[in-house]
Amino acid sequence: MSKFTPAEWPRKLRSTEWFGGTSRDHIYHRSWMKNQGFPADLFDGRPVIGICNTWSQLTPCNAHLRDLAERVKNGIYEAGGLPLEFPVFSPGESTLRPTAMMYRNMTSMDVEEAIRANPLDGVVLLVGCDKTTPALLMGAASVDLPAIAVSGGPMLNGHWRNQQIGSGTALWQMSEMVKSGELTQDDFLEAEQAMSRSPGSCNTMGTASTMASMTEALGMALSGNAAIPAVDSRRRVMAQLSGRRIVDMVKDDLKPSDIMTREAFENAIRTNGAIGGSTNAVIHLLAIAGRVGIDLSLDDWDELGKDIPTIVNLMPSGKYLMEEFFYAGGLPVVIKMLGEGGLLHKASLTVSGQTIWSEVKDVKNWNDDVIRSVENALTPQGGIAVLRGNLAPKGAVLKPSAATPSLLKHRGRAVVFEDIDDYKAKINDEELDIDETCIMVLKNCGPKGYPGMAEVGNMGLPPKILRRGIKDMVRISDARMSGTAYGTVILHTSPEAAIGGPLAIVQDGDMIDLDVPNRSLHLDISDEEMKARLDAWAPSVEMPNGGFAQLFHTHVEGADTGADFDFLIGCRGSAVGKDSH
Ligand code: FES
C-alpha cells in the first residue's frame, strides 16, 4: 500500500528545510530547539511530528489531553520520529459564549496555519469536546500533511440514586422535571455532583461521541478509537499506538486526501444513522468535506442515511451510555454490521494503511441489547431526515430516532419567538396562548443570527404544558441542538431568518404542515402572501462592530453547506513562504 518503495526511503521531508543542513538558518532553527534539551541526533532527518493539542482547563472534556500527549510522544519516539507538542485554541462546549460553534472555524484556521507554518511532516490531532474534532480535521485537511486523530474518550457513566444519568440528556430531562414539579431543586443540585464523574467528553451519543465515531468511520483514527473511556488504560494504549503509526504514515505519505474520499464520507453518514448520531454531524461533515474538495450535500445525508436502522441503544435515542458501547465492542461492531448489510465501502483506506473492512471483519458483538440486530433495531429508519418546502427552501434537518413518532406528521398553529430573548421572556408566562398541538417557532438563531448558531433549537416546553405530563411538541428553528438532546425538533432551517429566509416571516397563528415521511415542511400561506411578507421584511440582526464577530458575520456560510467561512473552503496544501531570517 505504500506509495514509496524501501529504496526511496528516506526521502527528503519538509522538516529538513528547517533542520537538515549547515547554513546559518539551519543552525538558527536547531539551536533554539535545543534549549529544550533535544540531543543533536534528533535532527537527523527523521520525521518531525506535531501533536496538536486542544488541552485546556476551560474545556473540561479535554483537560486530560496532556497525559495522552505524553503517550503519543512515547509512540513517536519508539517509531523513530521527533514529537513536538503545540497548543491551539480549544473551543469548549460547556463554557464558551455565545456558543462554541462560533469558534470552530477560527480554531480550524489556527490549526491549519500552525501546521503549515511549522517544521512538521505529520500531525497527531488530540481532540474530544464537540467542536475540537471537526475543527482539527478541517484544519488538517486544508494542509493535507499526514494526520491521525486521537480522541480523549468519553467520561465514565453518570450514577445517581441507583440510576445511570447521561451527560446533557439528564440535564435537559431534570430541568423539565423541576419545572413540572416532578423533581425538587435540591434533588437537581444533588444530581449535579454525579453527572461528570471522571475526565472525558460527554458519555451519551452526543456530538462528541458522534464526531469521534465519524472520525473512526472516515478512517482518520485507528479502529476502536471512538468508544474507549477516557480513564481506561486502553485509551493510553490507543494514544501510544497512534504515535507509532503517524511516523509510518509520514514515511508512506498517507494523507487526509487519500483517506477522506467520497466513499469514506458515505461510510460515515451511514454510520451516523446506525449509531443514532447527533444532527451536528451534518454540519461538521459538510464542512470537512469542503476542505478536502469532496462534493457532499445535504441531500446525501437523506439519501444515504434514510434506510439505515439505528442499532446502537444509547442515550439520547436509547438507554445505555458510552461505557456499555465500549464493552459491547464499540464502533467496529457497527461498521462490520454495515459491511455485512452491503452498506459499507469496504475498500476505503484508514490511517492504518489497511482497508476499513480488514479492520472490523473479525470483531464480535458482546451485548446485543447495546448493539442491536437490524431485526431488533431501536428505530427502523434512523439517519437524518432532510426536510424541504416553502419554509425551508435550502433544507432543514430532523433526527427521527430522537423524535416522537406520532408527531412526525403534524399540522399545528405557529407560536413565534422572534429570537432567544423573546423566547425566554414569554415561555414561562402562564397566559401564553399555546397548547401541545401548536408548533413552536424560534427565529434568528442561525449562523449569523445568534451569532454562531447556538444549541437552542430544542427549546424547553412551557411549564403549563409540562405539568400536564406532555414531554414533546414540534419545534422549528434555524438553530442547532445538542447531540445529547431529543424531541421532534426541526433544526438548521435554511436560509436562516437573519438573512431573510422564509422562517423570518412566520407569524403567530400561521398553520404549518410537517410531513417527515414525505420530507416536507410547509407554511400554509399563499405564494402571494409569502412574497408580500418577504418584500416587507427588514433585517433585525446588526453587523457586529469589529473583531472576530465581524469576520464571522461577514464570511460564515449557511448551515446547509456546513457553516464554514467562504474563504476557508478547500485545501491550500503545505507549501509555505521562505524564511525571514
Ligand atoms: Fe464537551 Fe459534551 S460538553 S463533550
Tab-separated table of C-alpha atoms in Angstrom, residues 58-362:
chain	number	residue	atom	x	y	z
A	58	LEU	CA	-11.547	25.814	30.116
A	59	THR	CA	-12.508	22.796	28.007
A	60	PRO	CA	-13.091	20.279	30.812
A	61	CYS	CA	-13.768	17.452	28.362
A	62	ASN	CA	-10.188	17.839	27.080
A	63	ALA	CA	-8.455	18.593	30.387
A	64	HIS	CA	-6.724	15.170	30.414
A	65	LEU	CA	-5.165	15.507	26.962
A	66	ARG	CA	-1.738	16.442	28.278
A	67	ASP	CA	-1.445	12.954	29.720
A	68	LEU	CA	-2.447	11.463	26.379
A	69	ALA	CA	0.062	13.707	24.599
A	70	GLU	CA	2.855	12.089	26.633
A	71	ARG	CA	1.674	8.661	25.461
A	72	VAL	CA	1.610	9.870	21.878
A	73	LYS	CA	5.173	11.130	22.303
A	74	ASN	CA	6.277	7.716	23.568
A	75	GLY	CA	4.876	6.128	20.431
A	76	ILE	CA	6.506	8.678	18.129
A	77	TYR	CA	9.915	8.198	19.757
A	78	GLU	CA	9.536	4.396	19.576
A	79	ALA	CA	8.896	4.613	15.846
A	80	GLY	CA	11.874	6.898	15.228
A	81	GLY	CA	10.190	10.291	14.994
A	82	LEU	CA	10.621	13.564	16.839
A	83	PRO	CA	7.421	14.711	18.610
A	84	LEU	CA	6.745	18.417	19.138
A	85	GLU	CA	3.573	19.313	21.015
A	86	PHE	CA	1.808	22.597	20.391
A	87	PRO	CA	-1.415	24.213	21.665
A	88	VAL	CA	-4.281	25.525	19.585
A	89	PHE	CA	-7.420	27.351	20.606
A	90	SER	CA	-9.729	24.939	22.390
A	91	PRO	CA	-13.444	25.610	21.882
A	92	GLY	CA	-15.111	24.168	24.996
A	93	GLU	CA	-18.780	23.380	24.526
A	94	SER	CA	-19.828	23.795	28.142
A	95	THR	CA	-18.256	27.190	28.757
A	96	LEU	CA	-17.899	29.346	25.663
A	97	ARG	CA	-20.297	32.173	24.906
A	98	PRO	CA	-22.211	32.884	22.781
A	99	THR	CA	-21.554	29.315	21.569
A	100	ALA	CA	-18.515	27.114	20.873
A	101	MET	CA	-19.703	26.812	17.283
A	102	MET	CA	-18.730	30.435	16.739
A	103	TYR	CA	-15.117	29.362	17.266
A	104	ARG	CA	-14.981	26.120	15.249
A	105	ASN	CA	-13.821	27.843	12.065
A	106	MET	CA	-11.407	30.085	13.979
A	107	THR	CA	-9.857	27.009	15.591
A	108	SER	CA	-9.570	25.310	12.223
A	109	MET	CA	-7.708	28.354	10.927
A	110	ASP	CA	-5.368	28.259	13.930
A	111	VAL	CA	-4.717	24.543	13.302
A	112	GLU	CA	-4.167	24.964	9.574
A	113	GLU	CA	-1.718	27.835	9.922
A	114	ALA	CA	0.128	26.233	12.844
A	115	ILE	CA	0.706	23.011	10.913
A	116	ARG	CA	1.731	24.692	7.677
A	117	ALA	CA	3.995	27.343	9.169
A	118	ASN	CA	5.996	24.962	11.349
A	119	PRO	CA	8.649	22.348	10.500
A	120	LEU	CA	6.228	19.428	10.595
A	121	ASP	CA	5.952	16.315	8.446
A	122	GLY	CA	2.827	14.916	10.057
A	123	VAL	CA	0.472	15.663	12.905
A	124	VAL	CA	-1.460	13.920	15.659
A	125	LEU	CA	-4.758	15.640	16.408
A	126	LEU	CA	-5.765	15.434	20.078
A	127	VAL	CA	-9.490	16.042	20.180
A	128	GLY	CA	-12.504	15.409	22.389
A	129	CYS	CA	-15.148	18.028	23.098
A	130	ASP	CA	-17.676	18.614	20.310
A	131	LYS	CA	-16.098	21.321	18.167
A	132	THR	CA	-12.494	20.316	18.717
A	133	THR	CA	-12.872	17.242	16.498
A	134	PRO	CA	-14.276	18.894	13.359
A	135	ALA	CA	-12.092	21.973	13.808
A	136	LEU	CA	-8.875	19.939	13.839
A	137	LEU	CA	-9.957	17.689	10.980
A	138	MET	CA	-10.882	20.769	8.928
A	139	GLY	CA	-7.564	22.479	9.603
A	140	ALA	CA	-5.511	19.353	8.925
A	141	ALA	CA	-7.473	18.624	5.741
A	142	SER	CA	-6.700	22.085	4.384
A	143	VAL	CA	-2.954	21.436	4.763
A	144	ASP	CA	-3.086	17.762	3.755
A	145	LEU	CA	0.010	16.524	5.551
A	146	PRO	CA	-0.284	13.035	7.093
A	147	ALA	CA	-2.597	13.274	10.105
A	148	ILE	CA	-4.161	10.923	12.630
A	149	ALA	CA	-6.788	11.782	15.235
A	150	VAL	CA	-6.806	10.552	18.826
A	151	SER	CA	-9.974	11.219	20.801
A	152	GLY	CA	-9.872	11.863	24.534
A	153	GLY	CA	-12.661	9.354	25.093
A	154	PRO	CA	-15.940	9.624	26.976
A	155	MET	CA	-16.441	10.090	30.718
A	156	LEU	CA	-17.499	7.184	32.877
A	157	ASN	CA	-21.263	6.760	33.205
A	158	GLY	CA	-23.033	9.189	35.480
A	159	HIS	CA	-24.635	7.471	38.503
A	160	TRP	CA	-27.210	8.976	40.845
A	161	ARG	CA	-29.614	7.248	43.240
A	162	ASN	CA	-29.005	3.905	41.596
A	163	GLN	CA	-29.731	5.112	38.120
A	164	GLN	CA	-27.456	5.948	35.235
A	165	ILE	CA	-27.507	9.540	34.131
A	166	GLY	CA	-26.120	10.648	30.812
A	167	SER	CA	-24.295	13.886	30.043
A	168	GLY	CA	-26.627	16.561	28.766
A	169	THR	CA	-29.608	14.242	28.327
A	170	ALA	CA	-30.166	14.043	32.097
A	171	LEU	CA	-29.661	17.778	32.436
A	172	TRP	CA	-32.411	18.569	29.919
A	173	GLN	CA	-34.734	15.953	31.449
A	174	MET	CA	-34.205	17.074	35.040
A	175	SER	CA	-34.584	20.727	34.159
A	176	GLU	CA	-38.034	19.978	32.683
A	177	MET	CA	-38.891	17.795	35.716
A	178	VAL	CA	-38.129	20.688	38.070
A	179	LYS	CA	-40.467	22.899	36.015
A	180	SER	CA	-43.205	20.264	36.087
A	181	GLY	CA	-42.765	19.640	39.830
A	182	GLU	CA	-41.521	16.035	39.463
A	183	LEU	CA	-38.111	16.909	40.935
A	184	THR	CA	-37.045	19.428	43.571
A	185	GLN	CA	-34.313	21.976	43.023
A	186	ASP	CA	-32.312	20.299	45.822
A	187	ASP	CA	-32.539	16.964	44.001
A	188	PHE	CA	-31.282	18.662	40.867
A	189	LEU	CA	-28.319	20.149	42.737
A	190	GLU	CA	-27.501	16.760	44.245
A	191	ALA	CA	-27.598	15.125	40.809
A	192	GLU	CA	-25.146	17.750	39.539
A	193	GLN	CA	-22.443	16.124	41.688
A	194	ALA	CA	-22.955	12.780	39.969
A	195	MET	CA	-23.152	13.777	36.331
A	196	SER	CA	-19.481	14.169	35.427
A	197	ARG	CA	-17.507	11.636	37.451
A	198	SER	CA	-14.256	11.397	35.522
A	199	PRO	CA	-12.159	13.053	32.844
A	200	GLY	CA	-13.527	12.779	29.333
A	201	SER	CA	-16.206	14.010	26.994
A	202	CYS	CA	-19.986	13.530	27.189
A	203	ASN	CA	-20.867	9.891	27.846
A	204	THR	CA	-24.036	9.914	25.741
A	205	MET	CA	-24.111	9.545	21.958
A	206	GLY	CA	-23.945	13.324	21.864
A	207	THR	CA	-21.910	15.368	19.453
A	208	ALA	CA	-18.518	14.480	20.945
A	209	SER	CA	-19.128	10.719	20.766
A	210	THR	CA	-20.757	11.134	17.368
A	211	MET	CA	-17.795	13.053	15.982
A	212	ALA	CA	-15.370	10.534	17.479
A	213	SER	CA	-17.398	7.862	15.667
A	214	MET	CA	-17.408	9.898	12.448
A	215	THR	CA	-13.636	10.246	12.693
A	216	GLU	CA	-13.245	6.489	13.037
A	217	ALA	CA	-15.743	5.774	10.239
A	218	LEU	CA	-13.959	8.251	7.965
A	219	GLY	CA	-10.780	6.294	8.615
A	220	MET	CA	-8.977	9.202	10.312
A	221	ALA	CA	-8.380	7.346	13.605
A	222	LEU	CA	-7.270	3.842	14.448
A	223	SER	CA	-10.060	1.289	14.698
A	224	GLY	CA	-11.701	1.310	18.137
A	225	ASN	CA	-10.757	4.901	18.932
A	226	ALA	CA	-14.259	6.292	19.411
A	227	ALA	CA	-15.570	4.466	22.456
A	228	ILE	CA	-12.683	3.701	24.847
A	229	PRO	CA	-13.445	5.567	28.087
A	230	ALA	CA	-11.062	8.411	28.853
A	231	VAL	CA	-9.793	6.767	32.043
A	232	ASP	CA	-9.436	3.236	30.671
A	233	SER	CA	-5.792	2.223	30.295
A	234	ARG	CA	-6.566	1.223	26.734
A	235	ARG	CA	-7.122	4.896	25.878
A	236	ARG	CA	-3.451	5.478	26.659
A	237	VAL	CA	-2.528	2.468	24.552
A	238	MET	CA	-4.555	3.936	21.679
A	239	ALA	CA	-2.604	7.190	22.025
A	240	GLN	CA	0.744	5.408	22.016
A	241	LEU	CA	-0.139	3.244	19.020
A	242	SER	CA	-1.321	6.335	17.148
A	243	GLY	CA	2.037	7.975	17.896
A	244	ARG	CA	3.817	4.996	16.408
A	245	ARG	CA	1.520	4.916	13.413
A	246	ILE	CA	1.879	8.571	12.366
A	247	VAL	CA	5.608	8.065	11.796
A	248	ASP	CA	4.883	5.317	9.293
A	249	MET	CA	2.129	7.421	7.724
A	250	VAL	CA	4.735	10.100	7.036
A	251	LYS	CA	7.028	7.501	5.502
A	252	ASP	CA	4.121	6.282	3.351
A	253	ASP	CA	2.956	9.861	2.650
A	254	LEU	CA	-0.566	8.764	3.587
A	255	LYS	CA	-2.529	11.999	3.658
A	256	PRO	CA	-6.077	13.058	4.671
A	257	SER	CA	-6.998	13.376	0.986
A	258	ASP	CA	-6.069	9.691	0.495
A	259	ILE	CA	-8.376	8.692	3.350
A	260	MET	CA	-11.278	11.156	3.342
A	261	THR	CA	-12.694	10.224	-0.042
A	262	ARG	CA	-16.305	10.434	-1.192
A	263	GLU	CA	-16.687	6.752	-0.201
A	264	ALA	CA	-15.338	7.461	3.278
A	265	PHE	CA	-17.931	10.208	3.794
A	266	GLU	CA	-20.660	7.842	2.642
A	267	ASN	CA	-19.429	5.305	5.207
A	268	ALA	CA	-19.553	7.988	7.898
A	269	ILE	CA	-23.090	9.130	7.002
A	270	ARG	CA	-24.393	5.580	7.166
A	271	THR	CA	-22.558	5.022	10.424
A	272	ASN	CA	-24.237	8.105	11.841
A	273	GLY	CA	-27.628	6.597	11.073
A	274	ALA	CA	-26.693	3.320	12.726
A	275	ILE	CA	-25.446	4.958	15.932
A	276	GLY	CA	-28.317	7.471	16.172
A	277	GLY	CA	-25.713	10.218	15.963
A	278	SER	CA	-26.026	13.933	16.509
A	279	THR	CA	-27.562	16.317	13.982
A	280	ASN	CA	-24.417	18.391	14.435
A	281	ALA	CA	-22.547	15.760	12.422
A	282	VAL	CA	-24.404	17.035	9.354
A	283	ILE	CA	-22.861	20.479	9.578
A	284	HIS	CA	-19.413	19.233	10.547
A	285	LEU	CA	-19.088	16.576	7.849
A	286	LEU	CA	-20.253	19.018	5.180
A	287	ALA	CA	-17.565	21.440	6.342
A	288	ILE	CA	-14.817	18.786	6.484
A	289	ALA	CA	-15.788	17.528	3.014
A	290	GLY	CA	-15.497	21.083	1.730
A	291	ARG	CA	-11.910	21.248	2.976
A	292	VAL	CA	-10.867	18.132	1.032
A	293	GLY	CA	-12.837	19.149	-2.047
A	294	ILE	CA	-15.443	16.397	-1.794
A	295	ASP	CA	-18.813	17.304	-3.247
A	296	LEU	CA	-21.113	16.378	-0.358
A	297	SER	CA	-24.607	17.828	0.044
A	298	LEU	CA	-27.461	17.871	2.497
A	299	ASP	CA	-29.386	15.535	0.208
A	300	ASP	CA	-26.617	12.928	0.529
A	301	TRP	CA	-27.487	12.740	4.204
A	302	ASP	CA	-31.083	11.878	3.473
A	303	GLU	CA	-30.444	9.518	0.581
A	304	LEU	CA	-27.633	7.583	2.223
A	305	GLY	CA	-28.998	7.552	5.752
A	306	LYS	CA	-32.760	7.174	5.467
A	307	ASP	CA	-32.897	3.381	5.299
A	308	ILE	CA	-30.278	2.823	7.967
A	309	PRO	CA	-31.785	1.415	11.158
A	310	THR	CA	-30.473	2.853	14.410
A	311	ILE	CA	-28.994	-0.180	16.143
A	312	VAL	CA	-26.951	1.449	18.900
A	313	ASN	CA	-29.079	1.682	22.032
A	314	LEU	CA	-27.507	4.770	23.578
A	315	MET	CA	-28.946	7.955	25.048
A	316	PRO	CA	-30.388	10.266	23.874
A	317	SER	CA	-32.184	7.905	21.435
A	318	GLY	CA	-31.893	4.827	23.643
A	319	LYS	CA	-30.948	3.516	27.053
A	320	TYR	CA	-27.213	2.977	27.585
A	321	LEU	CA	-24.068	5.099	27.664
A	322	MET	CA	-20.645	5.024	26.010
A	323	GLU	CA	-19.133	2.707	28.618
A	324	GLU	CA	-21.580	-0.053	27.647
A	325	PHE	CA	-20.953	0.688	23.977
A	326	PHE	CA	-17.237	0.113	24.507
A	327	TYR	CA	-17.800	-3.102	26.479
A	328	ALA	CA	-20.105	-4.363	23.701
A	329	GLY	CA	-17.353	-3.932	21.130
A	330	GLY	CA	-17.760	-0.290	20.141
A	331	LEU	CA	-17.890	1.194	16.689
A	332	PRO	CA	-16.001	-1.604	14.869
A	333	VAL	CA	-19.023	-3.865	15.502
A	334	VAL	CA	-21.359	-1.303	13.928
A	335	ILE	CA	-19.106	-0.842	10.903
A	336	LYS	CA	-18.891	-4.604	10.496
A	337	MET	CA	-22.704	-4.848	10.524
A	338	LEU	CA	-22.921	-2.138	7.855
A	339	GLY	CA	-20.432	-4.147	5.803
A	340	GLU	CA	-22.422	-7.332	6.203
A	341	GLY	CA	-25.517	-5.449	5.069
A	342	GLY	CA	-23.845	-4.194	1.907
A	343	LEU	CA	-23.806	-0.632	3.264
A	344	LEU	CA	-20.065	-0.084	3.563
A	345	HIS	CA	-17.413	0.811	1.032
A	346	LYS	CA	-15.137	-1.937	2.258
A	347	ALA	CA	-12.087	-0.835	0.318
A	348	SER	CA	-11.887	2.606	1.948
A	349	LEU	CA	-8.465	3.188	3.426
A	350	THR	CA	-7.867	4.149	7.036
A	351	VAL	CA	-4.907	5.713	8.830
A	352	SER	CA	-3.689	2.169	9.466
A	353	GLY	CA	-2.908	1.859	5.765
A	354	GLN	CA	-5.367	-1.049	5.644
A	355	THR	CA	-8.938	-1.138	4.384
A	356	ILE	CA	-11.748	-0.373	6.806
A	357	TRP	CA	-13.200	-3.839	6.243
A	358	SER	CA	-9.980	-5.607	7.168
A	359	GLU	CA	-10.042	-3.709	10.481
A	360	VAL	CA	-13.524	-4.827	11.502
A	361	LYS	CA	-14.357	-8.106	9.778
A	362	ASP	CA	-13.359	-10.304	12.726
